[in-house]
Short mmCIF file of C-alpha atoms in Angstrom, two decimals:
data_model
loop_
_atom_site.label_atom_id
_atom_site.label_comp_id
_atom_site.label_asym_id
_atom_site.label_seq_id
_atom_site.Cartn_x
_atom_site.Cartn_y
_atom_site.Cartn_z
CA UNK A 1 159.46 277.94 2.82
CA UNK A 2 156.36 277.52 5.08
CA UNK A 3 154.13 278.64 2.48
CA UNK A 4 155.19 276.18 0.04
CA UNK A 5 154.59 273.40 2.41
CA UNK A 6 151.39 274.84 3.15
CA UNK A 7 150.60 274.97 -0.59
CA UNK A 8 151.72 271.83 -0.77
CA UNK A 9 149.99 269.66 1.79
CA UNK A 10 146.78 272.02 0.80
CA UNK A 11 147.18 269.74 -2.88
CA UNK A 12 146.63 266.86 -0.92
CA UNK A 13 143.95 264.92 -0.37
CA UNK A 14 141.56 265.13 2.77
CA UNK A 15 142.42 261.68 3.84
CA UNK A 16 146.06 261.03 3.48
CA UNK A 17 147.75 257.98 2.98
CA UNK A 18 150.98 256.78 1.16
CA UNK A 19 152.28 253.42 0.16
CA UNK A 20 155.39 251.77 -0.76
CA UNK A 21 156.35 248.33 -2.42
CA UNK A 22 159.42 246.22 -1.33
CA UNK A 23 160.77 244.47 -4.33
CA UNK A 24 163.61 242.02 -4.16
CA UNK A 25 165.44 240.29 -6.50
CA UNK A 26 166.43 236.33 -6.60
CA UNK A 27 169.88 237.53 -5.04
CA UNK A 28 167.75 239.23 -2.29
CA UNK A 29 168.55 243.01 -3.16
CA UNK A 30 166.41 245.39 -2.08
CA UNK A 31 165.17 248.17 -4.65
CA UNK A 32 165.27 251.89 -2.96
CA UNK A 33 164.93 255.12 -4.70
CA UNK A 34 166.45 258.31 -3.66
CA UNK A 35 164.15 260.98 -4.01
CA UNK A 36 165.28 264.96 -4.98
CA UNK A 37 162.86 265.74 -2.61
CA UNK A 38 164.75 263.88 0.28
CA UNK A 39 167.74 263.34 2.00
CA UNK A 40 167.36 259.31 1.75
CA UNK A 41 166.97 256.72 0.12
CA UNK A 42 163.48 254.93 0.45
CA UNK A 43 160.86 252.26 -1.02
CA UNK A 44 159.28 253.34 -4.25
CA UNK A 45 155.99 254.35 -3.57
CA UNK A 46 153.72 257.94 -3.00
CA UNK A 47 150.62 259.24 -1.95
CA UNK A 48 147.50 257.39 -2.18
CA UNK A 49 144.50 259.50 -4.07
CA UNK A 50 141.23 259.30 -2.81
CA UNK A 51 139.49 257.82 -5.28
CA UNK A 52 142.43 254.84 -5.81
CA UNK A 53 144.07 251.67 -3.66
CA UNK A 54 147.26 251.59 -2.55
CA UNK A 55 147.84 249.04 -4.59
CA UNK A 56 146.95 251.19 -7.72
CA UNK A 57 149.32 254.02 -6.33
CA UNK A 58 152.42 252.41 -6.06
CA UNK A 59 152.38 249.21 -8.61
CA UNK A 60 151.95 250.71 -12.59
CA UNK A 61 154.41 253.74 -11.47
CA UNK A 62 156.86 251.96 -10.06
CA UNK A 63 157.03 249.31 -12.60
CA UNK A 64 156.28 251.55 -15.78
CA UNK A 65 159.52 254.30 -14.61
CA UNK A 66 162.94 253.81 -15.56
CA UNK A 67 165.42 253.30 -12.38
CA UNK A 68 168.59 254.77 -14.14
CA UNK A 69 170.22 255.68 -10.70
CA UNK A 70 169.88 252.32 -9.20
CA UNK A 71 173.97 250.89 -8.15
CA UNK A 72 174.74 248.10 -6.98
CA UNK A 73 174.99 247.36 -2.92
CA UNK A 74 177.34 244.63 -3.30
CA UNK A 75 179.76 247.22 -4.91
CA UNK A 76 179.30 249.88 -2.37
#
């Protein structure tokens, strides 16, 4: 298991940053995704490549992927 972190973060880039976008709708609902990768549920977002803005990290993904497993909080 310590290997494949250590592959992983090696993939990385030298300077490492991540970002994340809070979008809310006119009813004031938050959008979270739950990652596989994760225990949680967090902001959409990911890590920032060198040679991009955060901006230009987070915005075309999040808006351009489908969110099939969103539900909704006010049923939960």
């Amino acid at each position: 298991m310590e290997s494949e972190r250590a592959e992983d973060v090696a993939g990385l880039p030298r300077k490492r940053m991540g970002a994340g976008a809070l979008f809310v709708d006119d009813v004031d609902r938050v959008l979270l995704v739950e990652p596989t990768y994760m225990g949680y549920w967090e902001l959409p977002g990911g890590v920032v490549e060198a040679d991009e803005s955060p901006y230009a990290a987070v915005i075309p993904g999040s808006l351009s992927e489908p969110f099939p497993a969103v539900r909704n909080s006010a049923a939960t």
